[in-house]
CSV table of C-alpha atoms and ligand atoms in Angstrom, one decimal:
chain,number,residue,atom,x,y,z
A,1,MET,CA,-82.6,136.9,12.5
A,2,LEU,CA,-85.8,135.7,14.1
A,3,ASN,CA,-87.3,132.5,12.8
A,4,ASP,CA,-90.1,130.0,13.5
A,5,SER,CA,-88.5,129.0,16.8
A,6,PHE,CA,-87.5,132.4,18.1
A,7,TYR,CA,-90.3,134.9,17.8
A,8,TYR,CA,-92.3,137.4,19.8
A,9,GLY,CA,-95.4,136.1,21.5
A,10,ASP,CA,-97.4,138.8,23.4
A,11,SER,CA,-94.4,141.2,23.0
A,12,ALA,CA,-92.1,138.8,24.8
A,13,LEU,CA,-89.4,136.9,22.9
A,14,CYS,CA,-90.1,133.2,23.0
A,15,CYS,CA,-88.3,130.0,22.0
A,16,ASP,CA,-90.8,127.3,20.9
A,17,GLY,CA,-93.5,128.6,23.2
A,18,VAL,CA,-91.2,129.2,26.3
A,19,PRO,CA,-90.7,132.9,27.2
A,20,LEU,CA,-86.9,133.4,27.2
A,21,SER,CA,-87.3,135.8,30.2
A,22,ALA,CA,-88.5,132.8,32.3
A,23,ILE,CA,-85.4,130.8,31.4
A,24,ALA,CA,-83.2,133.9,32.1
A,25,ASP,CA,-84.9,134.4,35.5
A,26,ALA,CA,-84.2,130.8,36.5
A,27,VAL,CA,-80.7,130.4,35.1
A,28,GLY,CA,-79.3,133.9,35.0
A,29,THR,CA,-77.3,135.6,32.2
A,30,PRO,CA,-75.2,135.4,30.1
A,31,LEU,CA,-76.8,132.2,28.9
A,32,TYR,CA,-77.1,130.2,25.7
A,33,VAL,CA,-80.5,128.8,24.7
A,34,TYR,CA,-81.0,126.3,21.9
A,35,SER,CA,-84.1,125.0,20.2
A,36,ALA,CA,-84.2,121.3,19.6
A,37,ALA,CA,-87.0,121.8,17.2
A,38,ARG,CA,-85.0,124.2,15.1
A,39,VAL,CA,-82.0,121.8,15.0
A,40,ARG,CA,-84.3,119.0,13.8
A,41,HIS,CA,-85.9,121.3,11.2
A,42,ASN,CA,-82.4,122.2,9.9
A,43,VAL,CA,-81.5,118.5,9.7
A,44,GLU,CA,-84.6,117.8,7.6
A,45,ARG,CA,-84.0,120.8,5.4
A,46,LEU,CA,-80.4,119.6,4.6
A,47,ARG,CA,-81.5,116.0,4.2
A,48,ARG,CA,-84.3,116.9,1.8
A,49,ALA,CA,-81.9,119.2,-0.2
A,50,PHE,CA,-79.2,116.6,-0.5
A,51,ALA,CA,-81.4,113.5,-0.9
A,52,PRO,CA,-81.1,113.5,-4.7
A,53,LEU,CA,-77.3,113.1,-4.2
A,54,GLY,CA,-77.8,110.3,-1.6
A,55,ALA,CA,-75.4,112.3,0.5
A,56,SER,CA,-74.3,111.1,3.9
A,57,ILE,CA,-74.5,114.0,6.4
A,58,HIS,CA,-71.7,114.3,9.0
A,59,TYR,CA,-72.3,117.1,11.5
A,60,SER,CA,-69.2,119.2,11.9
A,61,LEU,CA,-68.7,119.1,15.7
A,62,LYS,CA,-66.5,122.2,15.8
A,63,ALA,CA,-69.7,124.3,15.4
A,64,ASN,CA,-71.1,123.2,18.7
A,65,ALA,CA,-70.1,120.0,20.5
A,66,SER,CA,-72.4,120.4,23.4
A,67,LEU,CA,-73.2,116.8,24.5
A,68,ALA,CA,-77.0,117.1,24.4
A,69,LEU,CA,-76.8,118.6,20.8
A,70,VAL,CA,-74.5,115.8,19.7
A,71,ARG,CA,-76.9,113.2,21.0
A,72,LEU,CA,-79.8,114.9,19.4
A,73,LEU,CA,-78.0,115.0,16.0
A,74,ARG,CA,-76.9,111.3,16.5
A,75,ASP,CA,-80.5,110.4,17.2
A,76,ALA,CA,-81.5,112.3,14.0
A,77,GLY,CA,-79.3,109.8,12.2
A,78,LEU,CA,-76.2,111.9,11.4
A,79,GLY,CA,-72.6,110.9,11.3
A,80,MET,CA,-70.0,113.3,12.6
A,81,ASP,CA,-67.0,115.3,11.3
A,82,ALA,CA,-64.3,115.6,14.0
A,83,VAL,CA,-61.1,117.6,13.9
A,84,SER,CA,-59.5,116.5,17.1
A,85,ALA,CA,-59.3,113.4,19.3
A,86,GLY,CA,-61.3,115.5,21.8
A,87,GLU,CA,-64.1,115.8,19.3
A,88,ILE,CA,-63.9,112.1,18.5
A,89,ALA,CA,-64.0,111.2,22.2
A,90,ARG,CA,-67.1,113.5,22.6
A,91,ALA,CA,-68.9,111.8,19.7
A,92,LEU,CA,-68.1,108.4,21.1
A,93,HIS,CA,-69.3,109.4,24.5
A,94,ALA,CA,-72.5,110.5,22.8
A,95,GLY,CA,-72.9,107.0,21.4
A,96,VAL,CA,-72.0,107.8,17.8
A,97,ASP,CA,-71.0,104.8,15.7
A,98,PRO,CA,-67.2,105.3,15.0
A,99,ALA,CA,-67.6,104.0,11.5
A,100,ARG,CA,-69.8,107.2,10.9
A,101,ILE,CA,-67.1,109.6,12.1
A,102,VAL,CA,-64.7,111.3,9.6
A,103,PHE,CA,-61.5,112.6,11.1
A,104,ALA,CA,-60.2,115.8,9.4
A,105,GLY,CA,-57.6,118.3,10.3
A,106,VAL,CA,-54.4,119.7,8.9
A,107,GLY,CA,-52.4,118.9,12.1
A,108,LYS,CA,-53.4,115.5,13.6
A,109,THR,CA,-50.8,114.3,16.1
A,110,ALA,CA,-49.6,110.7,16.2
A,111,ALA,CA,-51.5,110.2,19.4
A,112,GLU,CA,-54.7,111.5,17.9
A,113,ILE,CA,-54.3,109.2,14.8
A,114,ALA,CA,-53.6,106.2,17.0
A,115,PHE,CA,-56.7,107.0,19.1
A,116,ALA,CA,-58.8,107.4,16.0
A,117,LEU,CA,-57.5,104.1,14.6
A,118,ASP,CA,-58.1,102.2,17.8
A,119,ALA,CA,-61.6,103.7,17.9
A,120,GLY,CA,-62.4,102.4,14.4
A,121,ILE,CA,-63.0,105.8,12.7
A,122,GLY,CA,-64.7,105.5,9.3
A,123,TRP,CA,-62.7,107.9,7.2
A,124,PHE,CA,-59.4,109.9,7.6
A,125,ASN,CA,-59.2,113.1,5.6
A,126,VAL,CA,-55.5,113.4,5.0
A,127,GLU,CA,-53.8,116.8,4.2
A,128,SER,CA,-50.1,116.0,3.6
A,129,ARG,CA,-47.7,113.2,2.4
A,130,ASP,CA,-46.1,113.1,5.8
A,131,GLU,CA,-49.5,112.5,7.4
A,132,LEU,CA,-50.3,109.8,4.9
A,133,ARG,CA,-47.0,108.0,5.8
A,134,LEU,CA,-47.6,108.3,9.5
A,135,LEU,CA,-51.2,107.0,9.2
A,136,ASP,CA,-50.0,104.1,7.1
A,137,THR,CA,-47.3,103.2,9.7
A,138,LEU,CA,-49.7,103.4,12.6
A,139,ALA,CA,-52.4,101.5,10.7
A,140,GLY,CA,-49.9,98.8,9.8
A,141,GLU,CA,-48.8,98.4,13.4
A,142,ARG,CA,-52.4,97.7,14.3
A,143,GLY,CA,-53.2,95.4,11.4
A,144,LEU,CA,-55.8,97.9,10.1
A,145,ARG,CA,-56.6,99.3,6.7
A,146,PRO,CA,-58.7,102.4,7.1
A,147,GLN,CA,-60.4,104.4,4.4
A,148,VAL,CA,-58.6,107.6,3.4
A,149,ALA,CA,-59.8,110.7,1.5
A,150,LEU,CA,-57.1,113.1,0.3
A,151,ARG,CA,-58.0,116.7,0.9
A,152,LEU,CA,-57.6,118.7,-2.3
A,153,ASN,CA,-56.8,122.4,-2.2
A,154,PRO,CA,-58.4,123.4,-5.5
A,155,GLY,CA,-56.8,126.8,-5.5
A,156,ILE,CA,-60.2,128.6,-5.2
A,157,ARG,CA,-60.6,131.7,-3.1
A,158,ALA,CA,-64.0,131.4,-1.6
A,159,GLN,CA,-66.2,134.5,-1.1
A,160,THR,CA,-66.3,134.7,2.7
A,161,HIS,CA,-64.3,136.3,5.5
A,162,GLU,CA,-60.6,135.8,4.9
A,163,HIS,CA,-60.2,133.9,8.3
A,164,ILE,CA,-62.6,131.2,7.1
A,165,ALA,CA,-61.6,130.8,3.5
A,166,THR,CA,-59.6,127.6,3.1
A,167,GLY,CA,-59.5,126.6,-0.6
A,168,HIS,CA,-56.8,129.0,-2.0
A,169,LEU,CA,-53.2,128.1,-2.4
A,170,GLY,CA,-52.0,130.6,0.2
A,171,ALA,CA,-53.9,128.6,2.8
A,172,LYS,CA,-52.4,125.8,4.9
A,173,PHE,CA,-55.2,123.4,4.0
A,174,GLY,CA,-55.1,120.4,1.7
A,175,LEU,CA,-52.8,119.2,-1.1
A,176,THR,CA,-52.5,120.7,-4.6
A,177,ALA,CA,-54.0,118.8,-7.5
A,178,ALA,CA,-50.6,117.7,-8.6
A,179,GLU,CA,-49.8,116.3,-5.1
A,180,VAL,CA,-53.1,114.5,-4.9
A,181,SER,CA,-52.4,112.9,-8.4
A,182,ALA,CA,-48.9,111.9,-7.3
A,183,LEU,CA,-50.2,110.3,-4.1
A,184,LEU,CA,-52.9,108.4,-6.0
A,185,ASP,CA,-50.3,107.1,-8.4
A,186,GLU,CA,-48.1,105.8,-5.6
A,187,ARG,CA,-51.0,104.4,-3.5
A,188,GLY,CA,-49.2,101.0,-3.5
A,189,ALA,CA,-46.6,102.5,-1.2
A,190,TYR,CA,-49.2,102.7,1.5
A,191,PRO,CA,-50.4,99.1,1.8
A,192,HIS,CA,-52.2,99.7,5.1
A,193,LEU,CA,-54.5,102.4,3.6
A,194,ARG,CA,-57.5,102.3,1.3
A,195,VAL,CA,-57.1,105.7,-0.4
A,196,ALA,CA,-60.5,105.8,-2.0
A,197,GLY,CA,-61.9,109.3,-1.8
A,198,ILE,CA,-61.2,113.0,-2.3
A,199,HIS,CA,-62.2,115.7,0.3
A,200,VAL,CA,-62.6,119.3,-0.6
A,201,HIS,CA,-63.8,122.1,1.7
A,202,ILE,CA,-63.2,125.6,0.4
A,203,GLY,CA,-64.5,127.6,3.4
A,204,SER,CA,-67.3,128.4,5.7
A,205,GLN,CA,-70.3,130.7,5.3
A,206,LEU,CA,-69.8,130.3,1.5
A,207,GLY,CA,-71.3,133.1,-0.5
A,208,ASP,CA,-71.3,131.6,-4.0
A,209,VAL,CA,-72.4,128.2,-5.2
A,210,ALA,CA,-70.3,128.5,-8.3
A,211,GLU,CA,-67.1,128.2,-6.3
A,212,THR,CA,-68.3,125.0,-4.7
A,213,VAL,CA,-69.2,123.6,-8.1
A,214,ALA,CA,-65.7,124.6,-9.4
A,215,ALA,CA,-64.1,122.8,-6.4
A,216,VAL,CA,-66.1,119.7,-7.0
A,217,ARG,CA,-65.2,119.7,-10.7
A,218,ALA,CA,-61.6,120.1,-9.7
A,219,ALA,CA,-61.8,117.1,-7.4
A,220,GLN,CA,-63.5,115.0,-10.0
A,221,ALA,CA,-60.9,115.9,-12.6
A,222,VAL,CA,-58.1,114.7,-10.2
A,223,ALA,CA,-60.0,111.5,-9.4
A,224,ALA,CA,-61.0,110.7,-13.0
A,225,PRO,CA,-58.1,108.3,-13.9
A,226,TYR,CA,-58.7,106.3,-10.8
A,227,VAL,CA,-61.9,104.3,-11.2
A,228,ASP,CA,-62.0,103.1,-7.6
A,229,VAL,CA,-61.9,106.7,-6.3
A,230,ARG,CA,-65.5,107.6,-6.5
A,231,THR,CA,-66.2,109.0,-3.0
A,232,LEU,CA,-66.3,112.7,-2.7
A,233,ASN,CA,-66.5,114.6,0.6
A,234,ILE,CA,-67.5,118.1,-0.3
A,235,GLY,CA,-67.1,119.5,3.2
A,236,GLY,CA,-69.4,122.0,4.8
A,237,GLY,CA,-69.7,125.7,4.6
A,238,PHE,CA,-73.4,126.1,3.8
A,239,PRO,CA,-74.2,129.6,4.9
A,240,VAL,CA,-76.9,131.0,7.2
A,241,ARG,CA,-78.6,134.4,7.2
A,242,TYR,CA,-77.4,136.5,10.2
A,243,THR,CA,-79.4,139.6,9.2
A,244,GLU,CA,-82.4,140.5,7.2
A,245,ASP,CA,-80.1,142.0,4.6
A,246,ASP,CA,-78.0,138.8,4.1
A,247,GLN,CA,-78.4,137.3,0.7
A,248,VAL,CA,-76.9,133.8,0.9
A,249,PRO,CA,-77.5,130.6,-1.2
A,250,ALA,CA,-79.7,128.0,0.5
A,251,PRO,CA,-78.8,124.3,0.8
A,252,ASP,CA,-81.2,123.6,-2.0
A,253,ASP,CA,-79.1,125.9,-4.3
A,254,PHE,CA,-76.0,124.0,-3.6
A,255,ALA,CA,-77.7,120.6,-4.0
A,256,ARG,CA,-79.4,121.6,-7.2
A,257,ALA,CA,-76.1,122.8,-8.8
A,258,LEU,CA,-74.2,119.7,-7.7
A,259,THR,CA,-76.7,116.9,-8.3
A,260,PRO,CA,-76.1,116.7,-12.1
A,261,LEU,CA,-72.4,116.5,-11.5
A,262,LEU,CA,-72.3,113.8,-8.9
A,263,GLU,CA,-74.2,111.0,-10.4
A,264,GLY,CA,-72.4,107.7,-9.7
A,265,TRP,CA,-70.4,109.3,-6.8
A,266,ARG,CA,-70.7,108.5,-3.2
A,267,VAL,CA,-71.1,111.9,-1.5
A,268,LEU,CA,-70.4,113.0,2.1
A,269,ILE,CA,-71.1,116.5,3.4
A,270,GLU,CA,-69.9,118.1,6.7
A,271,PRO,CA,-72.3,120.9,7.7
A,272,GLY,CA,-71.9,122.6,11.0
A,273,ARG,CA,-73.3,126.1,11.0
A,274,ALA,CA,-76.3,125.3,8.8
A,275,LEU,CA,-77.5,122.8,11.4
A,276,VAL,CA,-77.2,124.8,14.6
A,277,ALA,CA,-76.5,128.5,14.1
A,278,ASP,CA,-80.1,129.7,13.9
A,279,ALA,CA,-81.1,127.3,16.6
A,280,GLY,CA,-79.3,129.3,19.3
A,281,VAL,CA,-79.4,132.6,21.0
A,282,LEU,CA,-77.2,134.2,23.6
A,283,LEU,CA,-79.1,136.1,26.3
A,284,VAL,CA,-77.4,139.0,28.1
A,285,SER,CA,-78.5,141.6,30.7
A,286,VAL,CA,-77.8,145.3,30.5
A,287,LEU,CA,-75.5,146.5,33.3
A,288,TYR,CA,-75.0,150.2,32.4
A,289,VAL,CA,-75.9,152.6,29.6
A,290,LYS,CA,-73.8,155.7,28.7
A,291,GLU,CA,-73.2,158.2,25.9
A,292,GLN,CA,-69.7,158.7,24.8
A,293,GLY,CA,-68.3,160.3,21.6
A,294,GLY,CA,-71.8,160.7,20.3
A,295,ARG,CA,-72.6,157.0,20.6
A,296,ARG,CA,-74.9,155.1,23.0
A,297,PHE,CA,-73.0,152.3,24.7
A,298,ILE,CA,-75.0,149.4,26.2
A,299,ILE,CA,-72.7,147.6,28.5
A,300,THR,CA,-73.9,144.1,29.2
A,301,ASP,CA,-72.9,141.0,31.2
A,302,GLY,CA,-72.2,139.1,27.9
A,303,SER,CA,-69.0,139.6,26.0
A,304,MET,CA,-66.4,138.4,23.5
A,305,THR,CA,-65.6,135.6,25.9
A,306,ASP,CA,-69.1,134.3,25.3
A,307,LEU,CA,-69.5,135.1,21.6
A,308,LEU,CA,-66.2,135.9,19.8
A,309,ARG,CA,-67.5,136.2,16.3
A,310,PRO,CA,-68.2,140.0,16.3
A,311,ALA,CA,-64.7,140.7,17.7
A,312,LEU,CA,-62.8,138.2,15.6
A,313,TYR,CA,-64.5,138.4,12.2
A,314,GLY,CA,-66.5,141.7,12.5
A,315,ALA,CA,-69.5,139.3,12.3
A,316,VAL,CA,-73.0,140.9,12.7
A,317,HIS,CA,-75.5,139.1,14.9
A,318,GLU,CA,-78.8,140.9,15.3
A,319,ILE,CA,-79.6,141.8,18.8
A,320,VAL,CA,-83.2,142.2,20.0
A,321,PRO,CA,-84.8,143.0,23.4
A,322,LEU,CA,-86.6,140.3,25.2
A,323,ASP,CA,-89.5,142.6,25.9
A,324,HIS,CA,-91.3,145.5,24.2
A,325,PRO,CA,-90.1,145.0,20.6
A,326,ALA,CA,-92.4,147.8,19.4
A,327,ALA,CA,-90.6,150.8,21.1
A,328,GLU,CA,-88.7,153.2,18.8
A,329,ARG,CA,-85.1,152.0,18.1
A,330,THR,CA,-81.9,153.9,17.7
A,331,PRO,CA,-78.3,152.6,17.2
A,332,ALA,CA,-76.2,151.5,20.1
A,333,VAL,CA,-72.9,149.8,20.6
A,334,VAL,CA,-73.5,146.6,22.6
A,335,THR,CA,-70.4,145.7,24.6
A,336,GLY,CA,-69.3,143.5,27.4
A,337,PRO,CA,-67.1,144.1,30.5
A,338,VAL,CA,-63.8,142.8,29.1
A,339,CYS,CA,-60.9,145.1,29.2
A,340,GLU,CA,-60.4,145.7,25.5
A,341,SER,CA,-62.1,147.7,22.8
A,342,ALA,CA,-62.6,144.6,20.7
A,343,ASP,CA,-65.1,143.5,23.2
A,344,VAL,CA,-68.2,144.1,21.1
A,345,LEU,CA,-71.3,142.1,20.6
A,346,HIS,CA,-72.7,144.6,18.0
A,347,ARG,CA,-71.3,147.9,16.7
A,348,ALA,CA,-74.6,149.4,15.7
A,349,ALA,CA,-77.6,147.5,17.0
A,350,LEU,CA,-81.0,149.2,16.6
A,351,LEU,CA,-82.4,149.0,20.1
A,352,PRO,CA,-85.1,150.8,22.1
A,353,PRO,CA,-84.3,152.8,25.2
A,354,LEU,CA,-82.7,150.4,27.7
A,355,GLY,CA,-81.7,150.5,31.4
A,356,ALA,CA,-80.0,148.2,33.9
A,357,GLY,CA,-81.6,144.8,34.1
A,358,ASP,CA,-83.2,144.9,30.7
A,359,ARG,CA,-82.4,141.8,28.7
A,360,LEU,CA,-81.3,141.2,25.1
A,361,ALA,CA,-81.0,138.3,22.8
A,362,VAL,CA,-78.0,138.0,20.5
A,363,LEU,CA,-79.5,136.0,17.6
A,364,THR,CA,-78.1,133.2,15.4
A,365,ALA,CA,-75.5,132.3,18.0
A,366,GLY,CA,-75.8,128.5,18.0
A,367,ALA,CA,-72.8,127.9,15.9
A,368,TYR,CA,-69.2,128.9,16.8
A,369,GLY,CA,-70.6,130.7,19.9
A,370,MET,CA,-70.2,128.5,23.0
A,371,ALA,CA,-67.7,126.5,20.9
A,372,MET,CA,-65.3,129.5,20.9
A,373,ALA,CA,-66.1,130.8,24.3
A,374,SER,CA,-63.1,131.4,26.6
A,375,ASN,CA,-62.3,132.2,30.2
A,376,TYR,CA,-60.4,135.5,29.4
A,377,ASN,CA,-60.6,137.9,32.3
A,378,LEU,CA,-61.3,134.8,34.4
A,379,ARG,CA,-64.9,134.9,33.3
A,380,THR,CA,-66.9,131.8,33.8
A,381,ARG,CA,-68.3,130.4,30.6
A,382,PRO,CA,-72.1,130.6,30.3
A,383,PRO,CA,-74.6,127.8,30.9
A,384,GLU,CA,-76.5,126.2,28.0
A,385,VAL,CA,-80.2,125.4,28.0
A,386,LEU,CA,-82.1,123.2,25.5
A,387,VAL,CA,-85.8,123.9,24.8
A,388,GLU,CA,-87.4,120.6,23.8
A,389,GLY,CA,-91.1,119.7,23.6
A,390,ALA,CA,-93.0,122.0,26.0
A,391,GLY,CA,-90.1,122.2,28.4
A,392,TRP,CA,-86.5,123.2,28.8
A,393,ARG,CA,-83.5,121.9,30.7
A,394,VAL,CA,-80.0,123.1,31.6
A,395,ILE,CA,-77.6,120.9,29.5
A,396,ARG,CA,-74.5,122.6,30.8
A,397,ARG,CA,-74.3,124.5,34.1
A,398,ARG,CA,-72.5,127.8,34.5
A,399,GLU,CA,-68.9,127.4,35.3
A,400,THR,CA,-67.8,128.3,38.8
A,401,TRP,CA,-64.6,129.9,40.1
A,402,ASP,CA,-63.7,126.4,41.5
A,403,ASP,CA,-64.0,125.0,38.0
A,404,LEU,CA,-61.5,127.5,36.9
A,405,LEU,CA,-59.1,126.6,39.7
A,406,ARG,CA,-59.5,122.8,39.3
A,407,LEU,CA,-56.7,122.3,36.8
A,408,GLU,CA,-54.2,124.5,38.5
A,409,GLN,CA,-51.5,123.6,41.0
A,410,ASP,CA,-49.5,125.8,43.2
A,411,GLU,CA,-46.9,123.8,45.1
A,412,SER,CA,-46.3,126.7,47.5
A,413,ALA,CA,-49.9,127.0,48.5
A,414,GLY,CA,-50.3,126.8,52.2
A,415,ARG,CA,-46.5,127.0,52.9
A,416,SER,CA,-45.0,130.0,54.5
B,501,LLP,N1,-65.5,120.7,7.2
B,501,LLP,C1,-64.3,121.2,7.3
B,501,LLP,C2,-63.1,120.6,6.8
B,501,LLP,C3,-64.2,122.5,8.0
B,501,LLP,O1,-63.0,123.1,8.1
B,501,LLP,C4,-65.4,123.1,8.5
B,501,LLP,C5,-65.3,124.4,9.2
B,501,LLP,C6,-66.6,122.5,8.3
B,501,LLP,C7,-66.6,121.3,7.6
B,501,LLP,C8,-67.9,123.1,8.8
B,501,LLP,O2,-68.2,124.3,8.2
B,501,LLP,P1,-69.6,125.0,8.4
B,501,LLP,O3,-70.6,124.1,7.7
B,501,LLP,O4,-69.9,125.1,9.8
B,501,LLP,O5,-69.4,126.3,7.7
B,501,LLP,N2,-65.3,130.0,13.6
B,501,LLP,C9,-65.8,130.4,12.2
B,501,LLP,C10,-66.0,129.2,11.3
B,501,LLP,C11,-64.8,128.3,11.2
B,501,LLP,C12,-65.1,127.1,10.3
B,501,LLP,C13,-64.0,126.2,10.3
B,501,LLP,N3,-64.2,125.0,9.5
B,501,LLP,C14,-67.0,131.2,12.4
B,501,LLP,O6,-67.4,131.5,13.5
B,501,LLP,O7,-67.5,131.7,11.4
């Protein structure tokens, strides 16, 4: 989907006044381009929506932990939601106050917990009794008493792709209501923890506000008997529109439905996608065009290694040409060079006639794009550019073959 930051000016696709072809000329493709203005716009939109709840916003780093974006979001006043010590380290490197980091994740290692404790992380979202015990022990050894939210699995199957639904009982996430109650009853057994909150996150790209409302009610019901448990982390999951046809609830819709429920509660949210998805595009170049089995294949230099979502979730990202948007469009399969048929960027993109060297933008690719990129087929991961003010800059350079070799060791190298 095009938006206020990505639009056609004089029939050339621009990002905040900069023609994307100029950036692609300078940096090459494939390439991610992000709009700082759009990220800031998204922050304000969420902030306004959730202001009536007094919610504290923690950016979910997993969506895109590019250092320049993390700094931008820190400067915009957000806390962070981390799911690994790597993400915590990234946030600290970006100058985020550790007290404003929440540490979530179903499988934190002892080393990660120790690292987070030593860093002074604000909240631990805990997902099992074993984890609670381990956290208590490691906190005790350090003379610390961190805040803990227990992650509730409310038994709600969210309307979203099955890979990213997390609130149903068949999923690995969280603790059942009975388990959360039992742990709250026995809080005294964890003297080095302040178990003071409930965390609930039922999935990503959520299609129905009512399910989130039900999850929040379930969390409140579990917390009700414990008057000091009045912090509720309601997770992320706020959806974005990937195509013109997508009908998804807006942040306002979530906030309006939740505000009457949450009076007197301290509220945290953990949005990722809603902050960065529509602030990013992936630019690719056409290599070859061919007809096969009655279909037009556009083979590009971008692939599932750059943007995995279409291959992994059947996700649809609109694809548009950088030039000449007015030409007549017909369906095409847009693919990459990787050696498997899952390597698609779009299964039926409506595109004008194209030839080698033409460039395309894969839209709404700022979240879970670069974050899930890989080196499969020994492809180098793409560079990233941030458009800010009237200018733009490379915030991550293209990987090189030497980068790919750097971690490898071959003891026999050079020996005969
Ligand atoms: N909080 C928790 C506990 C989460 O598990 C997630 C996402 C978030 C917050 C942020 O969710 P968001 O606001 O971005 O929807 N790779 C998938 C999405 C995986 C989301 C995993 N958890 C995709 O490309 O759609």
